[in-house]
Amino acid sequence: MGPQALVWLTSGQIVEPPPLDNGETTEYKRFIKEVITDGQTGPRATALALISSVSHTFWAVRKVSGNFWFEVSHTAKAIQLSSPQTVQLAERVSGWNVGYAIVEEELRRQNSSTIDFVLCLGATATEKLAARTKGKSPSSGQLDKKDELVANVIWRFLELRGFLLNSHLHSPLARAMYTAVKHARLNDKFQEPLYLFLELVRAGVMHGHLWSGRAFSGGPSFGTDEEKSCMLLVMRVLSIVPLNFKPQPWSAPLSRELLVFNSFVRSLTRALRTLLEMTTLNMLLRQEARRARDDLLDIAISLPFQNEVNTGFGVLAKVYLDALTHLNNQTRVQDPMAEGVREYKQMALDICEDTFPGVKSPKSEVERGFRFWDVALTAMRQLHSEGAVLRELIDQFEAAEAWLAPMRP
């Protein structure tokens, strides 16, 4: 378990240094302050509420404030970790005490061997299935096995983040994720990137617009403003997916544009990992799970968001799309059946092979990246069908899909 939340509580402050790109955009400053830290249902406030609610009463009224690099320290405002909304949210998670028999039955029913987001969403996909996850604790009074503990942590986490409702049924976000991930290949490992994608969509930072109206280096190189916006959206979406690297230094191009976006992804990943760990600690301190155990490391390894993603996949997509456009007389491919296009695509893939020596099978990775685009687009269309996303945003995704489709390998 990371010590971050305990340090915040004991020191009375969350020190937020600038990210790698220097955090110059107003969008990132708003995101890290309002979405990640100060929001009453944000991941940091919720994590602090989970730990303070099961500690000595001294900590329950402890004031914690955010100390951001872009603000004068004496203007810091206390985080609402003891606000009624935050406390109520933290208390609601105790409604998840699903015994091992149901977890084991779901593993068999879904033909799975892993406790993950898909299993937990599948176990609550209908009213009948969700009803089984309600009710009393296991007969022993405590969760015992590692699998049932991990599953209940993920279920609690999903409710804390608004993916599952208090009734244990899916919210529009959960339906979008479950609908989309069923179209993904198992080996593509898209669950965590898709979850992050949906969190970023909800936060309003998953789009094709420039940050603070400024174009950073390493962004789109060709086309009209509309075409550049399409490419920027595709690059950002793909950059959420971890690349398969070889154990050697990075020698391919870099992108400041993607580095700015990566700051959002990294800060969100860290905050969500801390929330998962505090959810686990809360469960143990409530004595809803057996405390004396020797599998704590196994539990930690089984929880999502162990690693942070870099910008690599977005750079790979940019190199492929730029190479194809350059080969096609510096104009975007509009007809995939046009003369020479098939050869240009193969040449663009060969350029990726040469440019990314530190990536395992760059050609296959390009194709995997565009499969994630399909999954993300499916999730967006599901959200749109329920009126859960702005019309302008879904229009951006549909325009990017129309722009991208003829250029895919």
mmCIF file of C-alpha atoms in Angstrom, residues 94-390:
data_model
loop_
_atom_site.group_PDB
_atom_site.id
_atom_site.type_symbol
_atom_site.label_atom_id
_atom_site.label_comp_id
_atom_site.label_asym_id
_atom_site.label_seq_id
_atom_site.Cartn_x
_atom_site.Cartn_y
_atom_site.Cartn_z
ATOM 1 C CA SER A 94 -20.233 -1.376 3.472
ATOM 2 C CA GLY A 95 -23.197 -2.672 1.443
ATOM 3 C CA TRP A 96 -20.744 -4.839 -0.519
ATOM 4 C CA ASN A 97 -19.985 -8.097 1.305
ATOM 5 C CA VAL A 98 -20.323 -10.678 -1.439
ATOM 6 C CA GLY A 99 -19.242 -14.142 -0.326
ATOM 7 C CA TYR A 100 -16.828 -16.465 -2.104
ATOM 8 C CA ALA A 101 -19.604 -18.795 -3.334
ATOM 9 C CA ILE A 102 -21.040 -16.052 -5.562
ATOM 10 C CA VAL A 103 -17.585 -14.906 -6.716
ATOM 11 C CA GLU A 104 -16.666 -18.491 -7.619
ATOM 12 C CA GLU A 105 -19.988 -18.969 -9.421
ATOM 13 C CA GLU A 106 -19.374 -15.797 -11.468
ATOM 14 C CA LEU A 107 -15.886 -16.971 -12.425
ATOM 15 C CA ARG A 108 -17.437 -20.164 -13.795
ATOM 16 C CA ARG A 109 -20.432 -18.450 -15.424
ATOM 17 C CA GLN A 110 -18.275 -15.880 -17.206
ATOM 18 C CA ASN A 111 -15.573 -18.448 -18.021
ATOM 19 C CA SER A 112 -12.957 -16.242 -16.372
ATOM 20 C CA SER A 113 -9.930 -16.863 -14.182
ATOM 21 C CA THR A 114 -9.355 -13.239 -13.163
ATOM 22 C CA ILE A 115 -11.086 -10.892 -10.729
ATOM 23 C CA ASP A 116 -11.291 -7.667 -12.720
ATOM 24 C CA PHE A 117 -13.635 -4.908 -13.898
ATOM 25 C CA VAL A 118 -15.338 -7.120 -16.484
ATOM 26 C CA LEU A 119 -16.108 -9.863 -13.976
ATOM 27 C CA CYS A 120 -17.513 -7.390 -11.449
ATOM 28 C CA LEU A 121 -19.609 -5.593 -14.069
ATOM 29 C CA GLY A 122 -20.814 -8.888 -15.489
ATOM 30 C CA ALA A 123 -21.937 -9.985 -12.025
ATOM 31 C CA THR A 124 -24.196 -6.916 -11.789
ATOM 32 C CA ALA A 125 -25.329 -6.649 -15.424
ATOM 33 C CA THR A 126 -29.008 -7.438 -14.717
ATOM 34 C CA GLU A 127 -31.367 -6.875 -11.786
ATOM 35 C CA LYS A 128 -31.453 -10.609 -11.086
ATOM 36 C CA LEU A 129 -27.652 -10.885 -10.972
ATOM 37 C CA ALA A 130 -27.245 -7.677 -8.962
ATOM 38 C CA ALA A 131 -29.766 -8.890 -6.373
ATOM 39 C CA ARG A 132 -27.421 -11.756 -5.434
ATOM 40 C CA THR A 133 -24.691 -9.271 -4.460
ATOM 41 C CA LYS A 134 -26.860 -7.649 -1.794
ATOM 42 C CA GLY A 135 -27.560 -8.973 1.646
ATOM 43 C CA LYS A 136 -25.703 -10.231 4.646
ATOM 44 C CA SER A 137 -22.021 -10.861 5.147
ATOM 45 C CA PRO A 138 -20.598 -14.358 4.670
ATOM 46 C CA SER A 139 -21.501 -16.899 7.354
ATOM 47 C CA SER A 140 -18.146 -16.302 9.081
ATOM 48 C CA GLY A 141 -18.972 -12.592 9.347
ATOM 49 C CA GLN A 142 -15.799 -11.661 7.457
ATOM 50 C CA LEU A 143 -14.486 -11.923 3.913
ATOM 51 C CA ASP A 144 -11.673 -14.451 3.982
ATOM 52 C CA LYS A 145 -10.239 -15.526 0.636
ATOM 53 C CA LYS A 146 -8.145 -13.242 -1.544
ATOM 54 C CA ASP A 147 -10.508 -13.456 -4.533
ATOM 55 C CA GLU A 148 -13.591 -12.402 -2.594
ATOM 56 C CA LEU A 149 -11.691 -9.544 -0.964
ATOM 57 C CA VAL A 150 -10.381 -8.239 -4.316
ATOM 58 C CA ALA A 151 -13.833 -8.546 -5.927
ATOM 59 C CA ASN A 152 -15.503 -6.612 -3.108
ATOM 60 C CA VAL A 153 -12.843 -3.898 -3.247
ATOM 61 C CA ILE A 154 -13.490 -3.449 -6.987
ATOM 62 C CA TRP A 155 -17.269 -3.398 -6.465
ATOM 63 C CA ARG A 156 -16.907 -0.811 -3.705
ATOM 64 C CA PHE A 157 -14.555 1.232 -5.863
ATOM 65 C CA LEU A 158 -17.010 1.180 -8.782
ATOM 66 C CA GLU A 159 -19.782 2.476 -6.539
ATOM 67 C CA LEU A 160 -17.518 5.165 -5.073
ATOM 68 C CA ARG A 161 -16.774 6.371 -8.616
ATOM 69 C CA GLY A 162 -20.407 6.312 -9.716
ATOM 70 C CA PHE A 163 -20.138 3.378 -12.111
ATOM 71 C CA LEU A 164 -22.411 1.245 -9.918
ATOM 72 C CA LEU A 165 -25.502 2.624 -8.206
ATOM 73 C CA ASN A 166 -26.485 2.075 -4.576
ATOM 74 C CA SER A 167 -28.896 -0.572 -5.892
ATOM 75 C CA HIS A 168 -25.812 -2.432 -7.289
ATOM 76 C CA LEU A 169 -27.082 -1.841 -10.835
ATOM 77 C CA HIS A 170 -25.115 -0.214 -13.656
ATOM 78 C CA SER A 171 -25.020 3.529 -14.239
ATOM 79 C CA PRO A 172 -24.659 4.779 -17.854
ATOM 80 C CA LEU A 173 -20.854 4.778 -17.409
ATOM 81 C CA ALA A 174 -20.846 1.112 -16.370
ATOM 82 C CA ARG A 175 -23.174 0.153 -19.222
ATOM 83 C CA ALA A 176 -20.891 1.942 -21.672
ATOM 84 C CA MET A 177 -17.820 0.175 -20.313
ATOM 85 C CA TYR A 178 -19.437 -3.263 -20.197
ATOM 86 C CA THR A 179 -20.945 -2.915 -23.674
ATOM 87 C CA ALA A 180 -17.660 -1.755 -25.173
ATOM 88 C CA VAL A 181 -15.279 -4.151 -23.464
ATOM 89 C CA LYS A 182 -17.310 -7.156 -24.642
ATOM 90 C CA HIS A 183 -16.203 -6.223 -28.179
ATOM 91 C CA ALA A 184 -12.510 -6.278 -27.203
ATOM 92 C CA ARG A 185 -10.094 -9.166 -27.522
ATOM 93 C CA LEU A 186 -9.050 -10.594 -24.167
ATOM 94 C CA ASN A 187 -5.331 -10.372 -24.958
ATOM 95 C CA ASP A 188 -5.585 -6.688 -25.881
ATOM 96 C CA LYS A 189 -5.942 -5.791 -22.176
ATOM 97 C CA PHE A 190 -8.182 -2.773 -22.667
ATOM 98 C CA GLN A 191 -10.076 -2.810 -19.355
ATOM 99 C CA GLU A 192 -8.017 -0.273 -17.424
ATOM 100 C CA PRO A 193 -7.424 2.068 -20.413
ATOM 101 C CA LEU A 194 -11.170 2.024 -21.146
ATOM 102 C CA TYR A 195 -11.978 2.831 -17.525
ATOM 103 C CA LEU A 196 -9.533 5.762 -17.580
ATOM 104 C CA PHE A 197 -11.003 6.892 -20.902
ATOM 105 C CA LEU A 198 -14.506 7.056 -19.407
ATOM 106 C CA GLU A 199 -13.273 8.940 -16.338
ATOM 107 C CA LEU A 200 -11.585 11.484 -18.630
ATOM 108 C CA VAL A 201 -14.766 11.810 -20.716
ATOM 109 C CA ARG A 202 -16.785 12.520 -17.566
ATOM 110 C CA ALA A 203 -14.206 15.096 -16.439
ATOM 111 C CA GLY A 204 -14.525 16.928 -19.773
ATOM 112 C CA VAL A 205 -10.875 16.561 -20.828
ATOM 113 C CA MET A 206 -11.235 13.892 -23.528
ATOM 114 C CA HIS A 207 -11.610 15.922 -26.731
ATOM 115 C CA GLY A 208 -9.736 17.115 -29.822
ATOM 116 C CA HIS A 209 -9.403 20.785 -28.879
ATOM 117 C CA LEU A 210 -6.124 22.534 -28.077
ATOM 118 C CA TRP A 211 -5.217 23.069 -24.426
ATOM 119 C CA SER A 212 -5.729 26.755 -23.538
ATOM 120 C CA GLY A 213 -5.841 27.477 -27.282
ATOM 121 C CA ARG A 214 -2.149 26.615 -27.625
ATOM 122 C CA ALA A 215 -0.619 24.123 -30.059
ATOM 123 C CA PHE A 216 2.310 22.298 -28.462
ATOM 124 C CA SER A 217 5.103 20.601 -30.404
ATOM 125 C CA GLY A 218 4.607 17.004 -31.489
ATOM 126 C CA GLY A 219 0.968 17.462 -32.463
ATOM 127 C CA PRO A 220 -0.737 16.923 -35.839
ATOM 128 C CA SER A 221 1.406 17.939 -38.827
ATOM 129 C CA PHE A 222 -0.943 17.860 -41.838
ATOM 130 C CA GLY A 223 -4.413 18.957 -42.860
ATOM 131 C CA THR A 224 -7.023 21.574 -42.061
ATOM 132 C CA ASP A 225 -7.880 22.609 -38.512
ATOM 133 C CA GLU A 226 -10.754 20.098 -38.509
ATOM 134 C CA GLU A 227 -8.448 17.287 -39.687
ATOM 135 C CA LYS A 228 -5.838 18.224 -37.084
ATOM 136 C CA SER A 229 -8.529 18.112 -34.400
ATOM 137 C CA CYS A 230 -9.500 14.597 -35.552
ATOM 138 C CA MET A 231 -5.888 13.419 -35.433
ATOM 139 C CA LEU A 232 -5.336 15.008 -32.028
ATOM 140 C CA LEU A 233 -8.346 13.158 -30.616
ATOM 141 C CA VAL A 234 -7.136 9.828 -32.040
ATOM 142 C CA MET A 235 -3.612 10.407 -30.668
ATOM 143 C CA ARG A 236 -4.957 11.198 -27.199
ATOM 144 C CA VAL A 237 -7.310 8.216 -27.091
ATOM 145 C CA LEU A 238 -4.586 5.776 -28.161
ATOM 146 C CA SER A 239 -2.034 7.252 -25.746
ATOM 147 C CA ILE A 240 -4.087 5.885 -22.809
ATOM 148 C CA VAL A 241 -3.077 2.337 -23.839
ATOM 149 C CA PRO A 242 0.293 0.977 -22.600
ATOM 150 C CA LEU A 243 2.696 -0.014 -25.373
ATOM 151 C CA ASN A 244 4.467 -3.363 -25.313
ATOM 152 C CA PHE A 245 8.103 -2.353 -24.881
ATOM 153 C CA LYS A 246 11.416 -4.146 -25.140
ATOM 154 C CA PRO A 247 13.795 -3.651 -22.179
ATOM 155 C CA GLN A 248 15.830 -0.889 -23.822
ATOM 156 C CA PRO A 249 15.898 2.935 -23.827
ATOM 157 C CA TRP A 250 13.364 4.943 -25.844
ATOM 158 C CA SER A 251 14.907 6.239 -29.072
ATOM 159 C CA ALA A 252 11.774 7.185 -31.031
ATOM 160 C CA PRO A 253 10.221 10.682 -31.405
ATOM 161 C CA LEU A 254 8.672 12.600 -28.492
ATOM 162 C CA SER A 255 5.557 14.760 -28.262
ATOM 163 C CA ARG A 256 5.040 17.710 -25.927
ATOM 164 C CA GLU A 257 1.391 17.756 -26.995
ATOM 165 C CA LEU A 258 0.881 14.218 -25.717
ATOM 166 C CA LEU A 259 2.983 14.927 -22.626
ATOM 167 C CA VAL A 260 0.449 17.597 -21.639
ATOM 168 C CA PHE A 261 -2.406 15.092 -22.031
ATOM 169 C CA ASN A 262 -0.401 12.413 -20.222
ATOM 170 C CA SER A 263 -0.373 14.623 -17.116
ATOM 171 C CA PHE A 264 -4.157 14.185 -16.883
ATOM 172 C CA VAL A 265 -3.871 10.405 -17.299
ATOM 173 C CA ARG A 266 -1.076 10.006 -14.745
ATOM 174 C CA SER A 267 -2.639 12.142 -12.030
ATOM 175 C CA LEU A 268 -5.945 10.308 -12.485
ATOM 176 C CA THR A 269 -4.241 6.881 -12.387
ATOM 177 C CA ARG A 270 -2.391 7.732 -9.171
ATOM 178 C CA ALA A 271 -5.527 9.079 -7.489
ATOM 179 C CA LEU A 272 -7.562 6.009 -8.455
ATOM 180 C CA ARG A 273 -4.847 3.631 -7.232
ATOM 181 C CA THR A 274 -4.759 5.443 -3.878
ATOM 182 C CA LEU A 275 -8.556 5.189 -3.669
ATOM 183 C CA LEU A 276 -8.421 1.432 -4.323
ATOM 184 C CA GLU A 277 -5.806 0.965 -1.612
ATOM 185 C CA MET A 278 -7.795 3.042 0.903
ATOM 186 C CA THR A 279 -10.930 1.057 0.030
ATOM 187 C CA THR A 280 -9.000 -2.111 0.914
ATOM 188 C CA LEU A 281 -7.671 -0.600 4.145
ATOM 189 C CA ASN A 282 -11.145 0.627 5.084
ATOM 190 C CA MET A 283 -12.522 -2.894 4.643
ATOM 191 C CA LEU A 284 -9.796 -4.395 6.830
ATOM 192 C CA LEU A 285 -10.130 -1.779 9.583
ATOM 193 C CA ARG A 286 -13.901 -2.238 9.626
ATOM 194 C CA GLN A 287 -13.137 -5.919 10.241
ATOM 195 C CA GLU A 288 -15.317 -6.809 7.269
ATOM 196 C CA ALA A 289 -12.379 -8.871 6.004
ATOM 197 C CA ARG A 290 -9.932 -11.012 7.939
ATOM 198 C CA ARG A 291 -7.001 -8.860 9.048
ATOM 199 C CA ALA A 292 -4.419 -11.483 9.996
ATOM 200 C CA ARG A 293 -3.261 -12.663 6.581
ATOM 201 C CA ASP A 294 -0.095 -13.308 4.614
ATOM 202 C CA ASP A 295 -1.452 -12.510 1.128
ATOM 203 C CA LEU A 296 -1.510 -8.697 1.314
ATOM 204 C CA LEU A 297 1.079 -8.424 -1.464
ATOM 205 C CA ASP A 298 -0.995 -10.729 -3.681
ATOM 206 C CA ILE A 299 -4.039 -8.540 -3.026
ATOM 207 C CA ALA A 300 -2.111 -5.383 -3.941
ATOM 208 C CA ILE A 301 -0.874 -6.973 -7.186
ATOM 209 C CA SER A 302 -4.419 -8.069 -8.068
ATOM 210 C CA LEU A 303 -5.880 -4.542 -7.861
ATOM 211 C CA PRO A 304 -6.017 -2.291 -10.962
ATOM 212 C CA PHE A 305 -3.826 0.691 -11.841
ATOM 213 C CA GLN A 306 -0.460 -0.629 -10.670
ATOM 214 C CA ASN A 307 1.402 1.158 -13.460
ATOM 215 C CA GLU A 308 1.199 4.545 -15.134
ATOM 216 C CA VAL A 309 1.072 4.828 -18.904
ATOM 217 C CA ASN A 310 3.387 7.018 -20.997
ATOM 218 C CA THR A 311 2.835 8.779 -24.328
ATOM 219 C CA GLY A 312 4.278 5.984 -26.497
ATOM 220 C CA PHE A 313 1.104 4.711 -28.185
ATOM 221 C CA GLY A 314 0.022 8.188 -29.235
ATOM 222 C CA VAL A 315 3.461 8.831 -30.758
ATOM 223 C CA LEU A 316 3.297 5.505 -32.625
ATOM 224 C CA ALA A 317 -0.120 6.419 -34.061
ATOM 225 C CA LYS A 318 1.164 9.851 -35.126
ATOM 226 C CA VAL A 319 4.201 8.393 -36.909
ATOM 227 C CA TYR A 320 2.023 5.911 -38.833
ATOM 228 C CA LEU A 321 -0.600 8.507 -39.822
ATOM 229 C CA ASP A 322 2.022 11.144 -40.725
ATOM 230 C CA ALA A 323 4.000 8.651 -42.824
ATOM 231 C CA LEU A 324 0.881 7.534 -44.694
ATOM 232 C CA THR A 325 -0.200 11.124 -45.355
ATOM 233 C CA HIS A 326 3.297 12.086 -46.536
ATOM 234 C CA LEU A 327 3.452 9.107 -48.901
ATOM 235 C CA ASN A 328 -0.001 10.006 -50.268
ATOM 236 C CA ASN A 329 1.287 13.330 -51.677
ATOM 237 C CA GLN A 330 0.812 15.015 -48.285
ATOM 238 C CA THR A 331 -2.957 14.593 -48.379
ATOM 239 C CA ARG A 332 -5.027 12.325 -46.194
ATOM 240 C CA VAL A 333 -6.221 9.029 -47.603
ATOM 241 C CA GLN A 334 -9.933 9.247 -48.404
ATOM 242 C CA ASP A 335 -10.376 6.120 -50.502
ATOM 243 C CA PRO A 336 -8.724 2.966 -49.099
ATOM 244 C CA MET A 337 -9.138 1.261 -52.477
ATOM 245 C CA ALA A 338 -7.383 4.031 -54.449
ATOM 246 C CA GLU A 339 -4.294 3.175 -56.475
ATOM 247 C CA GLY A 340 -1.152 2.804 -54.373
ATOM 248 C CA VAL A 341 -2.873 3.210 -50.990
ATOM 249 C CA ARG A 342 -2.353 -0.398 -49.938
ATOM 250 C CA GLU A 343 1.369 -0.114 -50.718
ATOM 251 C CA TYR A 344 1.571 3.234 -48.868
ATOM 252 C CA LYS A 345 0.034 1.654 -45.774
ATOM 253 C CA GLN A 346 2.560 -1.162 -45.820
ATOM 254 C CA MET A 347 5.381 1.344 -46.255
ATOM 255 C CA ALA A 348 4.038 3.406 -43.335
ATOM 256 C CA LEU A 349 4.032 0.277 -41.166
ATOM 257 C CA ASP A 350 7.613 -0.451 -42.250
ATOM 258 C CA ILE A 351 8.565 3.090 -41.202
ATOM 259 C CA CYS A 352 7.063 2.360 -37.773
ATOM 260 C CA GLU A 353 9.199 -0.785 -37.538
ATOM 261 C CA ASP A 354 12.327 1.263 -38.261
ATOM 262 C CA THR A 355 11.377 4.214 -36.034
ATOM 263 C CA PHE A 356 10.413 2.215 -32.925
ATOM 264 C CA PRO A 357 13.176 -0.355 -32.286
ATOM 265 C CA GLY A 358 12.239 -0.443 -28.591
ATOM 266 C CA VAL A 359 8.652 -1.573 -29.241
ATOM 267 C CA LYS A 360 7.651 -5.213 -29.591
ATOM 268 C CA SER A 361 6.125 -5.740 -33.057
ATOM 269 C CA PRO A 362 5.208 -2.118 -33.955
ATOM 270 C CA LYS A 363 2.973 -3.252 -36.832
ATOM 271 C CA SER A 364 0.813 -5.356 -34.516
ATOM 272 C CA GLU A 365 0.770 -2.546 -31.962
ATOM 273 C CA VAL A 366 -0.558 -0.071 -34.549
ATOM 274 C CA GLU A 367 -3.433 -2.444 -35.261
ATOM 275 C CA ARG A 368 -4.044 -3.010 -31.527
ATOM 276 C CA GLY A 369 -4.166 0.741 -30.962
ATOM 277 C CA PHE A 370 -6.855 1.209 -33.581
ATOM 278 C CA ARG A 371 -8.824 -1.659 -32.014
ATOM 279 C CA PHE A 372 -8.858 0.380 -28.806
ATOM 280 C CA TRP A 373 -10.256 3.278 -30.802
ATOM 281 C CA ASP A 374 -13.131 0.975 -31.858
ATOM 282 C CA VAL A 375 -13.779 0.049 -28.221
ATOM 283 C CA ALA A 376 -13.706 3.695 -27.085
ATOM 284 C CA LEU A 377 -16.053 4.694 -29.919
ATOM 285 C CA THR A 378 -18.482 1.925 -28.932
ATOM 286 C CA ALA A 379 -18.500 3.268 -25.365
ATOM 287 C CA MET A 380 -19.141 6.816 -26.618
ATOM 288 C CA ARG A 381 -22.033 5.676 -28.801
ATOM 289 C CA GLN A 382 -23.558 3.836 -25.848
ATOM 290 C CA LEU A 383 -23.264 6.969 -23.682
ATOM 291 C CA HIS A 384 -24.816 9.024 -26.476
ATOM 292 C CA SER A 385 -27.744 6.600 -26.794
ATOM 293 C CA GLU A 386 -28.543 7.319 -23.125
ATOM 294 C CA GLY A 387 -28.055 11.075 -23.420
ATOM 295 C CA ALA A 388 -25.068 10.880 -21.074
ATOM 296 C CA VAL A 389 -22.606 12.787 -23.267
ATOM 297 C CA LEU A 390 -22.665 16.173 -24.983
#
